[in-house]
CSV table of C-alpha atoms in Angstrom, one decimal:
chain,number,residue,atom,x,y,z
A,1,UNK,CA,238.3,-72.9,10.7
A,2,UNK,CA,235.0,-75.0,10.1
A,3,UNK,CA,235.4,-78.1,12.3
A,4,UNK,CA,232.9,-81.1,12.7
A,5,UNK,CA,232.9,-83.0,16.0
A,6,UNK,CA,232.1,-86.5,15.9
A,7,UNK,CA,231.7,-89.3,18.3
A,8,UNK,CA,229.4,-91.4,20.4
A,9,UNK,CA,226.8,-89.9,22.8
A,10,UNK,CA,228.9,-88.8,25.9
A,11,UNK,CA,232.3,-88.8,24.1
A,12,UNK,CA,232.8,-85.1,25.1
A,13,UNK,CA,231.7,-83.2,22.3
A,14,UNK,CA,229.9,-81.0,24.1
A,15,UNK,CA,233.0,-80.1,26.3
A,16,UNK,CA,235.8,-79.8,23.5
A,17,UNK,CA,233.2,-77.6,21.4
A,18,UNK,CA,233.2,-75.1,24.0
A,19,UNK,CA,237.0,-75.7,24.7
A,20,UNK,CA,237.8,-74.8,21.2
A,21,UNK,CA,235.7,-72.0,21.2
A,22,UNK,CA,237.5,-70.3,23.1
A,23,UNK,CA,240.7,-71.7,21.6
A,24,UNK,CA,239.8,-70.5,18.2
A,25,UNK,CA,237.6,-67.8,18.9
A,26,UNK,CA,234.6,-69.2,16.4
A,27,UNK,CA,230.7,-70.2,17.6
A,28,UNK,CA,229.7,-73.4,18.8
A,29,UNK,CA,226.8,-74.2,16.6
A,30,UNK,CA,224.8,-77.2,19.4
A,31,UNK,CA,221.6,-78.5,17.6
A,32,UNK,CA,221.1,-80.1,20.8
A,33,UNK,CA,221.4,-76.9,22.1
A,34,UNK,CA,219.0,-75.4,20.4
A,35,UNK,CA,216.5,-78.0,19.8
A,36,UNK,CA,216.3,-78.1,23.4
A,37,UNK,CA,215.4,-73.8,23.6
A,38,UNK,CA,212.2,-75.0,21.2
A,39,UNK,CA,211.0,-77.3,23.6
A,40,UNK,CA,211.5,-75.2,26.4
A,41,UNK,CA,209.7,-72.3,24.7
A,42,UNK,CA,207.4,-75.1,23.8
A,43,UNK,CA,207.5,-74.2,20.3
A,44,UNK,CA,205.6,-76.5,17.3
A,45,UNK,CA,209.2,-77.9,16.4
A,46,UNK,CA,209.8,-77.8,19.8
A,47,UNK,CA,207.0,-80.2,20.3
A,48,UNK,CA,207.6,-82.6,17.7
A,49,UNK,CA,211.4,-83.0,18.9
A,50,UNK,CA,210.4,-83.8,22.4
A,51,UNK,CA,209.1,-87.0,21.3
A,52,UNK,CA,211.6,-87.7,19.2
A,53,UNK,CA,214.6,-87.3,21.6
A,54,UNK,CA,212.6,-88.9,24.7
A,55,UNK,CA,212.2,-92.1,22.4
A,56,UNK,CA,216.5,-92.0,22.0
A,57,UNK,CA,215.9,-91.4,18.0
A,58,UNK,CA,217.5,-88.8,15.6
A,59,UNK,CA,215.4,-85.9,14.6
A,60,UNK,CA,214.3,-85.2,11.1
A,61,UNK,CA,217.2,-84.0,8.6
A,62,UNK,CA,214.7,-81.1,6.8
A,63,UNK,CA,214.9,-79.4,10.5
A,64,UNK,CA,218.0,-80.2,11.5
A,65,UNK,CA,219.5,-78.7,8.3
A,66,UNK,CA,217.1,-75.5,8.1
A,67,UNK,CA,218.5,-75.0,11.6
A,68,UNK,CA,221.9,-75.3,10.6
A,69,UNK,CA,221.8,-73.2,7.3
A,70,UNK,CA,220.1,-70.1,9.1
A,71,UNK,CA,223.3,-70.3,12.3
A,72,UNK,CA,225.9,-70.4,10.2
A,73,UNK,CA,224.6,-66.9,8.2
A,74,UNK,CA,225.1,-65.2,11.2
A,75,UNK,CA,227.9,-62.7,11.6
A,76,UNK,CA,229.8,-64.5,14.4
A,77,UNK,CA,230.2,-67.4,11.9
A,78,UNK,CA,232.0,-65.1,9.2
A,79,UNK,CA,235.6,-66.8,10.4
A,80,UNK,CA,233.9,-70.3,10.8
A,81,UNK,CA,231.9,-72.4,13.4
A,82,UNK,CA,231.9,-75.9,15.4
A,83,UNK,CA,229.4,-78.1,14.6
A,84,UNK,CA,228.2,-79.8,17.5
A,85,UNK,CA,225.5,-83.1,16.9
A,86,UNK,CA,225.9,-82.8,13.0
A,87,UNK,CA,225.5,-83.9,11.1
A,88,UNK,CA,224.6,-87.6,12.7
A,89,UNK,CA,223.4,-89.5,9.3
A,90,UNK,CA,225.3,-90.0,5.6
A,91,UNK,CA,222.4,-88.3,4.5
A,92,UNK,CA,222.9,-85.1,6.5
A,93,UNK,CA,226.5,-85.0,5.7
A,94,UNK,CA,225.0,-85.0,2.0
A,95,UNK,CA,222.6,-82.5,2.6
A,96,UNK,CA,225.0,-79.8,4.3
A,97,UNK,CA,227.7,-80.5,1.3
A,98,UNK,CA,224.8,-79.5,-1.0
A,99,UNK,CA,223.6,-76.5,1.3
A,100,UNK,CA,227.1,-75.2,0.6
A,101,UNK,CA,228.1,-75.9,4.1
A,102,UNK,CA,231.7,-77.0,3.9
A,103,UNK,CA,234.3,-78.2,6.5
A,104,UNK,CA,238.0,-77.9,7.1
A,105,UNK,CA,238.6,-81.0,9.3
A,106,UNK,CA,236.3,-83.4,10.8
A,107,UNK,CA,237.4,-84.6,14.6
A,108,UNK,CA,236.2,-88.2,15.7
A,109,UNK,CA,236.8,-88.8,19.1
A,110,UNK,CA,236.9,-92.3,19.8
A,111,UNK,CA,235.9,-93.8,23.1
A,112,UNK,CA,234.4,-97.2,24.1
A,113,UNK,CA,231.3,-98.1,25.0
A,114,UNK,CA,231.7,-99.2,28.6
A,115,UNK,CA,233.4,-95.9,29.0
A,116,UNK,CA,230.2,-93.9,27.9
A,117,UNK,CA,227.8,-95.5,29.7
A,118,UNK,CA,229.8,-95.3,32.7
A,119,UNK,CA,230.1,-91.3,31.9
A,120,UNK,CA,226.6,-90.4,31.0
A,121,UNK,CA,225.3,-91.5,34.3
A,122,UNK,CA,227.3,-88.7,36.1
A,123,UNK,CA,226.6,-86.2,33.3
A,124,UNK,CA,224.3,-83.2,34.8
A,125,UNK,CA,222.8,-80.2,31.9
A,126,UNK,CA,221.5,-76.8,33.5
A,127,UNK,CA,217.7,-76.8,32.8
A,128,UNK,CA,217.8,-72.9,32.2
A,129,UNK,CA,221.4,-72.0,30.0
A,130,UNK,CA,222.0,-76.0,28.6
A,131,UNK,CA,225.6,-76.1,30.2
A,132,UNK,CA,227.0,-79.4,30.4
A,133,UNK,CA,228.9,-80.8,34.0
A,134,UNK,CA,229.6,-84.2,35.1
A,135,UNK,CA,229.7,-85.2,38.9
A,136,UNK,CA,233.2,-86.7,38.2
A,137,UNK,CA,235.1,-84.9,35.3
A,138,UNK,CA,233.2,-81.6,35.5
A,139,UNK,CA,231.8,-81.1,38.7
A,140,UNK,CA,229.8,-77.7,39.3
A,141,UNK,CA,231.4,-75.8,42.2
A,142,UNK,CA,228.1,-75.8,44.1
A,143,UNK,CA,226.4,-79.5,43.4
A,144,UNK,CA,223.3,-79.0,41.5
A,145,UNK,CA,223.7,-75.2,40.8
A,146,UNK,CA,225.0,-74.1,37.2
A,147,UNK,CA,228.3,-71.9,38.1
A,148,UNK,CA,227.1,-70.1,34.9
A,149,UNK,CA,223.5,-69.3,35.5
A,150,UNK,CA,222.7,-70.7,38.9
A,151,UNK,CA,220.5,-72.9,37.4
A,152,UNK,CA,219.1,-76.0,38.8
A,153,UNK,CA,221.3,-79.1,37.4
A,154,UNK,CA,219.4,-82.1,36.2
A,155,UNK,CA,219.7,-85.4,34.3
A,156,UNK,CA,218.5,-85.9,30.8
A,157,UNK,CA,216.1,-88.3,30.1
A,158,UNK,CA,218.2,-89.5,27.1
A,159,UNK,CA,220.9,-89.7,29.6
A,160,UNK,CA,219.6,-92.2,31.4
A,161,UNK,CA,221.1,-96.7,31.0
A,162,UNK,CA,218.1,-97.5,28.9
A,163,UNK,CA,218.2,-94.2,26.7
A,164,UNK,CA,221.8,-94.6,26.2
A,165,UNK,CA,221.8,-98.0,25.3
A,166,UNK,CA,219.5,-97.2,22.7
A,167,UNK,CA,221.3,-93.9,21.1
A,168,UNK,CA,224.5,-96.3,21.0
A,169,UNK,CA,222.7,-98.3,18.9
A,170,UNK,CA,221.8,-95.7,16.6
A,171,UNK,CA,225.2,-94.3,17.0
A,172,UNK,CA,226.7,-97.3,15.9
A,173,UNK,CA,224.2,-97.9,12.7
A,174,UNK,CA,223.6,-94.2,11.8
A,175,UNK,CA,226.2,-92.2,12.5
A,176,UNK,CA,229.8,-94.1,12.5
A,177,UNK,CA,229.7,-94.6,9.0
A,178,UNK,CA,230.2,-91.0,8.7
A,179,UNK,CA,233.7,-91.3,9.4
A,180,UNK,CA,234.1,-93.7,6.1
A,181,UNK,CA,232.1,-91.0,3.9
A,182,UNK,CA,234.8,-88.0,5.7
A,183,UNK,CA,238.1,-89.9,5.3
A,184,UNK,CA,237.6,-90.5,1.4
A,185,UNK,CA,236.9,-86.1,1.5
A,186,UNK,CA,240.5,-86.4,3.5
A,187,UNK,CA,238.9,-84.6,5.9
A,188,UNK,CA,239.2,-87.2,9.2
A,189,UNK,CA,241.3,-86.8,11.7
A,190,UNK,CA,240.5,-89.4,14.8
A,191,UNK,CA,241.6,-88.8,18.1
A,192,UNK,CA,241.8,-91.2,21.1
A,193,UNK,CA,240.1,-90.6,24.1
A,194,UNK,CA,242.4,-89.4,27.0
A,195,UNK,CA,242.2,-89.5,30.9
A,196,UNK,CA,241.5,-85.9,31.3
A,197,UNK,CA,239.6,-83.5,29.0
A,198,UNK,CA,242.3,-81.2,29.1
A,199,UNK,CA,244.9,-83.7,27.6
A,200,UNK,CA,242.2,-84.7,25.1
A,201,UNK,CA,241.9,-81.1,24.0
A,202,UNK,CA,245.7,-80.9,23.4
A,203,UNK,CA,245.8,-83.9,21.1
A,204,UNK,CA,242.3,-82.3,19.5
A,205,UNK,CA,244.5,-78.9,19.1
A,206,UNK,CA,247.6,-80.6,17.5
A,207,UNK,CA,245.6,-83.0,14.7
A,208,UNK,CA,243.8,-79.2,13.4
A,209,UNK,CA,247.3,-77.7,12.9
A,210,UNK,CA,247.2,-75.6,16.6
């Protein structure tokens, strides 16, 4: 199963990758993920993300699908992968399809603005192992200590009213069209928000034929 998670910044994509992870016992493939390990490790990439992400825009599509084509060649990937944070552009979406990178169903989860702006200012991201909480939905057990790591819990800069106004924005204008360019494939299935994340998993679960 080769899925492709879409939605606004916030929507939970983060959460349902590593829900169906588990579910389907495939990788999670998070750019955001990774990108964030090469600033951390304050690689040259790493570097030239940093600015990128802390002024709320996308990052180039050469590195973002370089980064993409050398995950998905690794073993763990053999019975197929989540894509978490691609592809965000038409362009990408082109670029995987002529990578070879294919996918059995593409997952939009659709969820309001007001909603996600309300969201991201609770969300919390362990500085050390990336894991994602929210000081509502998914609140650590300790408050500001990863239960994974024990790592110190801190809000993202694009996480914060300004930041998230902005990727919305680019959300809107880059990335939603993606869902026009996925349904003519036959590839969309979109799936409504629900009050819990477990309930929105279920629904995720059923439209994949699980």
């Amino acid at each position: 199963m080769k899925l492709i998670l879409l939605g606004a910044p916030g929507a939970g994509k983060g959460t349902q990758a590593e829900i169906l992870c588990k579910e389907l016992k495939i990788p999670t493939i998070s750019t955001g993920n990774i990108l964030r390990a090469a600033i951390k490790a304050g690689t040259e990439i790493g570097k030239q993300v940093e600015a990128y992400m802390n002024a709320g825009k996308l990052v180039p599509d050469d590195v973002i699908i370089s980064i993409i084509q050398d995950r998905v060649k690794a073993d763990d990937c053999k019975n197929g992968y989540i894509l978490d944070g691609v592809p965000r552009t038409i362009a990408q979406a082109e670029a995987l399809e002529k990578v070879g990178i294919e996918f059995d169903n593409v997952i939009s989860i659709e969820i309001s603005d007001e909603t996600i702006m309300d969201r991201m200012s609770g969300r919390r991201v362990c500085e050390t192992c990336g894991a994602s909480y929210h000081l509502v939905a998914v609140p650590p057990k300790v408050a500001g200590v990863c239960d994974k790591c024990g790592g110190k819990l801190i809000q993202r800069h694009d996480d914060e009213p300004e930041t998230v106004k902005e990727r919305l924005e680019v959300y809107h204008r880059e990335t939603e069209p993606l869902k026009d360019f996925y349904k003519k494939r036959g590839l969309l299935k979109t799936v409504e928000n629900q009050p819990t994340v477990a309930e929105t998993s279920e629904v995720i679960l059923r439209a994949i034929g699980r």
